[in-house]
C-alpha cells in the first residue's frame, strides 16, 4: 500500500521573506520623462507611494535617468513637491532617449545597490516595457495594471489589486518571498497629489557602468507620428461617452453634438469601438483608457465592470439609460432613466441656450 500523500498545489511554496531580503526598505517611483516633459502618471504614483511609505514608516524616492544635458535636477524638484523624500539621479549618454537595455541595466543596478522594498512604474508603453524586463532580471514578482495599492497589515507586503478574468473579477496579489515588490499603474487610476512647492529633499547622484558599444539597439532619430489622432481623453475635464444603447453610428453623432457644446472629449464603450463607430483611442475601460474627469456623461452604457474600472474615479458621473436596472446606476451620482436618443438632443439644446444667454448677459 502506498502511503504517500500528495500536497495540494502551492502548499510547498516558500511564503516567508528570507532573512537577506528583510533589509530592503523604502518605496521607489520611476519618474518617466521624454523630450523635456515628465509623464503625469509619475506624479500620480508619487502620491500613492507617499501613502504606502507612511504606512510602512519608510521614505519615498524618485528615480530619474537620462542624458547629461537633460533637466533631471528640475524634475527632481518637482518630485519633491509631489511627495518624494529623495531622488536618485543617473546621468549617462547611453540613457538619453529610452532604450530597454541600458535602462534595464541601470535600474537593476540601482535596486541591487540601494535595496528598495517596493518599485512602482506607470503602465505606459515605456513603463510596461521596462518593468517586465527589470522584474525578470531581478527574478521578482510584478503585478501589472493595478487599480489599487495597499499595505497588508499582517505581512507589511504590498497588496496590489488588479482586474482579472476579462475584468469580471478583481484579485489582490502579494509578493511575499521576494524583493523588491513591483507594480505598474495606468495613468489616471490614482488621483493627482497636491503639489507643495515648499517641500525639499535629498539628491543622490548614482553612477552606473554602461558601455555604448555593448548596447545592441541604437537610437538614430525620433520621428513624430504626424497622423496620430490628437485625442486627449485621459486628462480631459469633461467627457461625453456613448455605448451600444445608442443603436447605430448615426445616433452616436448625438454624443458628438453634446460634447461640442460642452467643450468635452468624446469617449466610448468597447462594443462601440468594436463596431467601428469611433476609433480605439476613445475607448474607456479596462482594455482602453482610464479617465478621471470632473464630469462624465454616459449615454446608452450599461456599466459593466470592464467599463466601470476605467471611469469610476470621475468627480461626477451622469448616466442616461432606458434600463432602470442597468449596473451603471449603482455607482452613478445622477441617473436618468429614459431614451438617450431623445434626452441627448434635449440636453444639448438646453445647454446651448443656457450658454448663449450667459454670453448675451455678459455683453
Tab-separated table of C-alpha atoms in Angstrom:
chain	number	residue	atom	x	y	z
A	1	UNK	CA	0.000	0.000	0.000
A	2	UNK	CA	1.334	3.403	-0.961
A	3	UNK	CA	1.009	5.827	1.968
A	4	UNK	CA	2.352	8.821	0.024
A	5	UNK	CA	0.001	11.794	0.255
A	6	UNK	CA	0.262	14.487	-2.381
A	7	UNK	CA	0.218	18.074	-1.133
A	8	UNK	CA	-2.236	20.447	-2.785
A	9	UNK	CA	-0.632	22.659	-5.433
A	10	UNK	CA	1.177	25.617	-3.921
A	11	UNK	CA	1.298	24.298	-0.363
A	12	UNK	CA	5.026	23.640	-0.556
A	13	UNK	CA	5.950	27.129	-1.717
A	14	UNK	CA	8.007	29.426	0.468
A	15	UNK	CA	5.748	32.261	1.659
A	16	UNK	CA	8.211	33.673	4.192
A	17	UNK	CA	10.584	36.508	3.367
A	18	UNK	CA	14.200	35.244	3.605
A	19	UNK	CA	16.457	36.992	6.118
A	20	UNK	CA	18.734	38.509	3.483
A	21	UNK	CA	15.753	40.334	1.913
A	22	UNK	CA	14.422	41.839	5.143
A	23	UNK	CA	16.877	44.716	4.864
A	24	UNK	CA	15.054	46.056	1.758
A	25	UNK	CA	13.357	49.328	2.772
A	26	UNK	CA	11.664	52.239	1.055
A	27	UNK	CA	9.255	52.915	-1.812
A	28	UNK	CA	10.630	53.900	-5.215
A	29	UNK	CA	8.878	55.522	-8.170
A	30	UNK	CA	10.415	55.503	-11.643
A	31	UNK	CA	9.977	59.061	-12.967
A	32	UNK	CA	9.216	58.736	-16.670
A	33	UNK	CA	10.190	61.659	-18.876
A	34	UNK	CA	10.538	62.158	-22.590
A	35	UNK	CA	11.819	65.133	-24.609
A	36	UNK	CA	11.762	67.507	-21.653
A	37	UNK	CA	8.422	66.520	-20.119
A	38	UNK	CA	7.587	64.223	-17.209
A	39	UNK	CA	4.623	61.906	-17.742
A	40	UNK	CA	1.883	62.911	-15.224
A	41	UNK	CA	1.474	59.281	-14.137
A	42	UNK	CA	4.801	59.655	-12.307
A	43	UNK	CA	3.342	62.356	-10.059
A	44	UNK	CA	0.212	60.264	-9.507
A	45	UNK	CA	2.417	57.366	-8.436
A	46	UNK	CA	4.326	59.586	-6.009
A	47	UNK	CA	1.036	60.361	-4.285
A	48	UNK	CA	0.282	56.641	-3.966
A	49	UNK	CA	3.858	55.919	-2.863
A	50	UNK	CA	3.598	58.561	-0.142
A	51	UNK	CA	0.620	56.769	1.415
A	52	UNK	CA	2.332	53.371	1.234
A	53	UNK	CA	5.547	54.730	2.727
A	54	UNK	CA	3.733	56.497	5.559
A	55	UNK	CA	2.019	53.221	6.456
A	56	UNK	CA	5.352	51.386	6.454
A	57	UNK	CA	7.276	54.188	8.154
A	58	UNK	CA	9.809	54.460	5.313
A	59	UNK	CA	10.891	57.044	2.719
A	60	UNK	CA	9.781	57.723	-0.855
A	61	UNK	CA	12.407	58.021	-3.583
A	62	UNK	CA	12.084	59.068	-7.194
A	63	UNK	CA	14.399	57.545	-9.812
A	64	UNK	CA	15.452	59.798	-12.703
A	65	UNK	CA	17.611	58.511	-15.542
A	66	UNK	CA	18.707	60.428	-18.605
A	67	UNK	CA	21.472	62.073	-20.581
A	68	UNK	CA	23.979	64.530	-19.046
A	69	UNK	CA	22.256	67.503	-20.708
A	70	UNK	CA	18.703	66.679	-19.591
A	71	UNK	CA	16.903	68.677	-16.861
A	72	UNK	CA	16.933	65.935	-14.236
A	73	UNK	CA	17.527	68.424	-11.393
A	74	UNK	CA	14.358	70.326	-12.344
A	75	UNK	CA	12.398	67.092	-12.460
A	76	UNK	CA	13.775	66.187	-9.018
A	77	UNK	CA	12.449	69.441	-7.539
A	78	UNK	CA	9.037	68.614	-8.952
A	79	UNK	CA	9.285	65.112	-7.481
A	80	UNK	CA	9.934	66.578	-4.014
A	81	UNK	CA	6.906	68.853	-4.449
A	82	UNK	CA	4.718	65.827	-5.190
A	83	UNK	CA	5.877	63.801	-2.183
A	84	UNK	CA	9.353	62.347	-2.721
A	85	UNK	CA	11.884	62.492	0.120
A	86	UNK	CA	14.892	61.946	-2.134
A	87	UNK	CA	15.718	61.465	-5.791
A	88	UNK	CA	18.298	59.142	-7.325
A	89	UNK	CA	19.791	60.681	-10.466
A	90	UNK	CA	21.625	58.655	-13.078
A	91	UNK	CA	23.237	60.690	-15.878
A	92	UNK	CA	24.815	58.840	-18.764
A	93	UNK	CA	24.960	59.438	-22.532
A	94	UNK	CA	23.548	55.930	-23.047
A	95	UNK	CA	20.398	56.949	-21.166
A	96	UNK	CA	19.415	59.850	-23.424
A	97	UNK	CA	16.277	58.572	-25.120
A	98	UNK	CA	14.608	55.427	-23.881
A	99	UNK	CA	16.050	52.059	-24.829
A	100	UNK	CA	15.199	48.927	-22.903
A	101	UNK	CA	18.691	47.514	-22.466
A	102	UNK	CA	20.536	50.449	-20.836
A	103	UNK	CA	17.530	51.453	-18.729
A	104	UNK	CA	17.094	47.878	-17.512
A	105	UNK	CA	20.774	47.621	-16.612
A	106	UNK	CA	20.755	50.968	-14.804
A	107	UNK	CA	17.570	50.413	-12.806
A	108	UNK	CA	18.575	46.848	-11.911
A	109	UNK	CA	21.954	48.054	-10.666
A	110	UNK	CA	20.319	50.786	-8.567
A	111	UNK	CA	17.864	48.356	-6.991
A	112	UNK	CA	20.630	45.912	-6.086
A	113	UNK	CA	22.689	48.764	-4.632
A	114	UNK	CA	20.018	50.551	-2.544
A	115	UNK	CA	17.544	47.692	-1.947
A	116	UNK	CA	14.066	49.300	-2.026
A	117	UNK	CA	11.181	47.083	-0.942
A	118	UNK	CA	8.674	48.484	-3.472
A	119	UNK	CA	9.226	49.798	-7.012
A	120	UNK	CA	6.345	51.449	-8.900
A	121	UNK	CA	6.180	52.368	-12.596
A	122	UNK	CA	3.477	53.797	-14.835
A	123	UNK	CA	1.675	51.315	-17.079
A	124	UNK	CA	2.677	53.319	-20.144
A	125	UNK	CA	4.444	51.998	-23.221
A	126	UNK	CA	7.801	52.761	-21.605
A	127	UNK	CA	6.839	51.659	-18.103
A	128	UNK	CA	5.399	48.326	-19.177
A	129	UNK	CA	8.445	47.563	-21.276
A	130	UNK	CA	10.899	48.481	-18.527
A	131	UNK	CA	9.021	46.915	-15.589
A	132	UNK	CA	8.807	43.479	-17.187
A	133	UNK	CA	12.486	43.294	-18.081
A	134	UNK	CA	13.653	44.618	-14.693
A	135	UNK	CA	11.420	42.194	-12.773
A	136	UNK	CA	12.713	39.326	-14.893
A	137	UNK	CA	16.329	40.355	-14.347
A	138	UNK	CA	15.796	40.673	-10.594
A	139	UNK	CA	13.740	37.447	-10.529
A	140	UNK	CA	10.978	39.065	-8.527
A	141	UNK	CA	7.215	39.466	-8.890
A	142	UNK	CA	5.423	42.118	-10.934
A	143	UNK	CA	1.716	42.980	-10.795
A	144	UNK	CA	0.612	44.878	-13.898
A	145	UNK	CA	-2.182	47.409	-14.483
A	146	UNK	CA	-3.094	47.803	-10.815
A	147	UNK	CA	-6.199	49.729	-9.776
A	148	UNK	CA	-5.410	49.843	-6.056
A	149	UNK	CA	-2.292	49.646	-3.879
A	150	UNK	CA	-2.317	48.939	-0.141
A	151	UNK	CA	-0.110	47.502	2.574
A	152	UNK	CA	-1.207	44.177	4.060
A	153	UNK	CA	-1.212	44.724	7.855
A	154	UNK	CA	-0.280	41.114	8.640
A	155	UNK	CA	2.796	40.845	6.413
A	156	UNK	CA	3.659	44.505	5.607
A	157	UNK	CA	3.666	43.341	1.974
A	158	UNK	CA	2.376	45.341	-0.980
A	159	UNK	CA	-1.211	44.280	-1.723
A	160	UNK	CA	-1.676	45.105	-5.410
A	161	UNK	CA	-5.206	44.805	-6.819
A	162	UNK	CA	-5.978	44.433	-10.500
A	163	UNK	CA	-8.860	43.237	-12.723
A	164	UNK	CA	-8.741	39.636	-13.909
A	165	UNK	CA	-10.833	37.170	-15.953
A	166	UNK	CA	-11.629	39.810	-18.532
A	167	UNK	CA	-12.459	42.390	-15.899
A	168	UNK	CA	-15.247	40.363	-14.271
A	169	UNK	CA	-13.262	39.924	-11.046
A	170	UNK	CA	-10.611	41.761	-9.037
A	171	UNK	CA	-7.680	39.934	-7.499
A	172	UNK	CA	-5.143	41.103	-4.933
A	173	UNK	CA	-1.585	39.871	-5.447
A	174	UNK	CA	1.234	39.894	-2.911
A	175	UNK	CA	4.905	39.089	-3.456
A	176	UNK	CA	5.721	37.551	-0.073
A	177	UNK	CA	9.088	35.861	-0.516
A	178	UNK	CA	10.887	38.173	-2.967
A	179	UNK	CA	12.087	41.764	-3.080
A	180	UNK	CA	11.572	44.269	-4.449
A	181	UNK	CA	7.809	44.120	-4.924
A	182	UNK	CA	6.981	45.667	-8.299
A	183	UNK	CA	3.771	47.050	-9.775
A	184	UNK	CA	2.618	49.161	-12.700
A	185	UNK	CA	-0.380	51.509	-12.549
A	186	UNK	CA	-2.192	53.031	-15.502
A	187	UNK	CA	-2.446	56.819	-15.862
A	188	UNK	CA	-5.394	58.439	-14.051
A	189	UNK	CA	-6.084	55.430	-11.821
A	190	UNK	CA	-4.522	57.249	-8.861
A	191	UNK	CA	-5.514	60.838	-8.020
A	192	UNK	CA	-3.007	63.602	-8.663
A	193	UNK	CA	-1.466	64.626	-5.308
A	194	UNK	CA	-1.424	68.232	-4.181
A	195	UNK	CA	1.759	69.984	-5.224
A	196	UNK	CA	3.707	71.544	-2.350
A	197	UNK	CA	6.479	73.728	-3.778
A	198	UNK	CA	7.918	74.287	-0.293
A	199	UNK	CA	8.982	70.637	0.062
A	200	UNK	CA	12.643	69.799	-0.438
A	201	UNK	CA	14.548	66.550	-0.408
A	202	UNK	CA	17.871	64.840	-0.841
A	203	UNK	CA	19.637	64.421	-4.177
A	204	UNK	CA	21.645	61.240	-4.716
A	205	UNK	CA	23.911	61.106	-7.775
A	206	UNK	CA	24.337	57.465	-8.808
A	207	UNK	CA	26.855	56.278	-11.365
A	208	UNK	CA	26.265	53.097	-13.362
A	209	UNK	CA	28.589	51.266	-15.704
A	210	UNK	CA	27.216	51.479	-19.248
A	211	UNK	CA	29.250	50.958	-22.414
A	212	UNK	CA	27.540	52.155	-25.573
A	213	UNK	CA	29.359	49.589	-27.695
A	214	UNK	CA	27.754	46.809	-25.630
A	215	UNK	CA	24.194	48.031	-26.284
A	216	UNK	CA	22.638	46.342	-29.297
A	217	UNK	CA	19.909	48.871	-30.113
A	218	UNK	CA	20.759	52.385	-31.303
A	219	UNK	CA	18.572	55.496	-31.240
A	220	UNK	CA	19.138	57.087	-34.632
A	221	UNK	CA	16.344	59.632	-34.844
A	222	UNK	CA	12.969	60.481	-33.322
A	223	UNK	CA	10.233	60.876	-35.930
A	224	UNK	CA	6.880	62.086	-34.508
A	225	UNK	CA	3.736	60.483	-35.921
A	226	UNK	CA	2.050	63.411	-37.642
A	227	UNK	CA	-1.018	61.316	-38.500
A	228	UNK	CA	-1.700	60.254	-34.893
A	229	UNK	CA	-5.168	61.205	-33.678
A	230	UNK	CA	-4.947	64.037	-31.159
A	231	UNK	CA	-7.368	62.513	-28.634
A	232	UNK	CA	-6.674	63.790	-25.116
A	233	UNK	CA	-9.134	61.519	-23.346
A	234	UNK	CA	-7.020	60.550	-20.349
A	235	UNK	CA	-6.670	64.093	-18.986
A	236	UNK	CA	-9.949	65.624	-20.190
A	237	UNK	CA	-12.034	67.552	-17.620
A	238	UNK	CA	-15.346	66.703	-19.301
A	239	UNK	CA	-16.168	63.523	-21.230
A	240	UNK	CA	-19.374	62.556	-23.006
A	241	UNK	CA	-19.365	58.820	-23.716
A	242	UNK	CA	-21.726	56.631	-25.675
A	243	UNK	CA	-22.498	52.923	-25.745
A	244	UNK	CA	-24.321	50.361	-27.901
A	245	UNK	CA	-27.596	51.535	-26.366
A	246	UNK	CA	-27.448	54.302	-28.993
A	247	UNK	CA	-28.220	51.588	-31.587
A	248	UNK	CA	-26.150	52.856	-34.538
A	249	UNK	CA	-23.328	55.149	-35.633
A	250	UNK	CA	-25.712	57.901	-36.770
A	251	UNK	CA	-27.243	58.143	-33.301
A	252	UNK	CA	-23.733	58.253	-31.816
A	253	UNK	CA	-23.477	61.644	-33.512
A	254	UNK	CA	-25.693	62.936	-30.679
A	255	UNK	CA	-22.763	62.339	-28.331
A	256	UNK	CA	-20.534	64.484	-30.545
A	257	UNK	CA	-23.161	67.263	-30.587
A	258	UNK	CA	-23.310	67.441	-26.789
A	259	UNK	CA	-19.527	67.244	-26.477
A	260	UNK	CA	-19.069	70.210	-28.826
A	261	UNK	CA	-21.424	72.357	-26.736
A	262	UNK	CA	-19.629	71.416	-23.506
A	263	UNK	CA	-16.118	71.630	-24.960
A	264	UNK	CA	-15.734	67.982	-23.962
A	265	UNK	CA	-13.866	64.952	-25.249
A	266	UNK	CA	-15.830	62.014	-26.664
A	267	UNK	CA	-15.474	58.567	-25.131
A	268	UNK	CA	-16.996	55.198	-25.910
A	269	UNK	CA	-17.535	51.704	-24.569
A	270	UNK	CA	-15.720	48.707	-26.022
A	271	UNK	CA	-18.698	47.423	-28.124
A	272	UNK	CA	-18.908	50.825	-29.839
A	273	UNK	CA	-15.221	50.705	-30.752
A	274	UNK	CA	-15.533	47.120	-31.971
A	275	UNK	CA	-18.490	48.173	-34.124
A	276	UNK	CA	-16.276	50.802	-35.764
A	277	UNK	CA	-18.329	53.833	-34.724
A	278	UNK	CA	-15.259	55.569	-33.250
A	279	UNK	CA	-11.512	54.966	-33.168
A	280	UNK	CA	-9.858	52.838	-30.476
A	281	UNK	CA	-8.221	55.887	-28.843
A	282	UNK	CA	-11.661	56.846	-27.499
A	283	UNK	CA	-12.356	53.602	-25.662
A	284	UNK	CA	-12.813	53.916	-21.901
A	285	UNK	CA	-12.384	50.856	-19.719
A	286	UNK	CA	-10.112	48.009	-18.773
A	287	UNK	CA	-8.815	47.464	-22.307
A	288	UNK	CA	-8.997	51.182	-23.140
A	289	UNK	CA	-8.223	54.419	-21.299
A	290	UNK	CA	-8.597	55.151	-17.595
A	291	UNK	CA	-10.063	58.610	-17.053
A	292	UNK	CA	-10.757	60.860	-14.064
A	293	UNK	CA	-12.705	63.872	-15.391
A	294	UNK	CA	-14.685	66.396	-13.390
A	295	UNK	CA	-17.810	65.365	-15.350
A	296	UNK	CA	-18.522	62.062	-17.118
A	297	UNK	CA	-21.793	61.717	-19.048
A	298	UNK	CA	-22.542	58.119	-20.058
A	299	UNK	CA	-25.311	57.639	-22.624
A	300	UNK	CA	-26.508	54.152	-23.508
A	301	UNK	CA	-23.732	52.480	-21.494
A	302	UNK	CA	-24.813	49.600	-19.246
A	303	UNK	CA	-21.878	49.979	-16.830
A	304	UNK	CA	-20.248	46.557	-16.930
A	305	UNK	CA	-17.195	46.198	-14.698
A	306	UNK	CA	-14.871	46.382	-17.712
A	307	UNK	CA	-16.119	49.930	-18.388
A	308	UNK	CA	-16.512	50.886	-14.746
A	309	UNK	CA	-12.842	50.312	-13.945
A	310	UNK	CA	-11.919	52.979	-16.480
A	311	UNK	CA	-14.181	55.813	-15.313
A	312	UNK	CA	-15.432	55.327	-11.758
A	313	UNK	CA	-12.881	57.866	-10.488
A	314	UNK	CA	-14.787	60.747	-12.146
A	315	UNK	CA	-15.907	63.523	-9.792
A	316	UNK	CA	-19.457	63.462	-11.173
A	317	UNK	CA	-20.996	60.636	-13.217
A	318	UNK	CA	-24.274	61.253	-15.044
A	319	UNK	CA	-25.835	58.115	-16.541
A	320	UNK	CA	-28.579	58.017	-19.169
A	321	UNK	CA	-30.071	54.583	-19.828
A	322	UNK	CA	-33.503	53.203	-20.685
A	323	UNK	CA	-32.970	50.182	-18.414
A	324	UNK	CA	-33.646	51.136	-14.765
A	325	UNK	CA	-31.701	48.057	-13.654
A	326	UNK	CA	-28.548	48.904	-15.616
A	327	UNK	CA	-25.429	48.380	-13.445
A	328	UNK	CA	-24.235	51.930	-14.127
A	329	UNK	CA	-26.963	53.301	-11.856
A	330	UNK	CA	-25.308	51.507	-8.931
A	331	UNK	CA	-22.357	53.924	-8.983
A	332	UNK	CA	-23.541	56.954	-10.989
A	333	UNK	CA	-24.054	60.151	-8.987
A	334	UNK	CA	-27.024	61.192	-11.157
A	335	UNK	CA	-29.161	58.690	-13.038
A	336	UNK	CA	-31.629	59.474	-15.804
A	337	UNK	CA	-33.903	56.629	-16.896
A	338	UNK	CA	-35.022	57.251	-20.447
A	339	UNK	CA	-34.259	57.060	-24.150
A	340	UNK	CA	-30.812	58.551	-24.753
A	341	UNK	CA	-31.728	59.373	-28.356
A	342	UNK	CA	-34.376	61.773	-27.016
A	343	UNK	CA	-32.566	63.028	-23.904
A	344	UNK	CA	-29.225	63.855	-25.561
A	345	UNK	CA	-30.590	66.354	-28.133
A	346	UNK	CA	-32.830	67.943	-25.475
A	347	UNK	CA	-29.843	68.309	-23.158
A	348	UNK	CA	-27.742	69.744	-25.980
A	349	UNK	CA	-30.406	72.337	-26.842
A	350	UNK	CA	-30.863	73.335	-23.187
A	351	UNK	CA	-27.143	73.746	-22.569
A	352	UNK	CA	-26.618	75.681	-25.787
A	353	UNK	CA	-29.450	78.055	-24.871
A	354	UNK	CA	-28.038	78.477	-21.364
A	355	UNK	CA	-24.550	79.245	-22.700
A	356	UNK	CA	-25.931	81.669	-25.303
A	357	UNK	CA	-27.944	83.519	-22.661
A	358	UNK	CA	-24.894	83.933	-20.459
A	359	UNK	CA	-22.929	85.318	-23.407
A	360	UNK	CA	-25.698	87.845	-24.126
A	361	UNK	CA	-25.839	88.969	-20.456
A	362	UNK	CA	-22.060	89.321	-20.358
A	363	UNK	CA	-22.162	91.526	-23.475
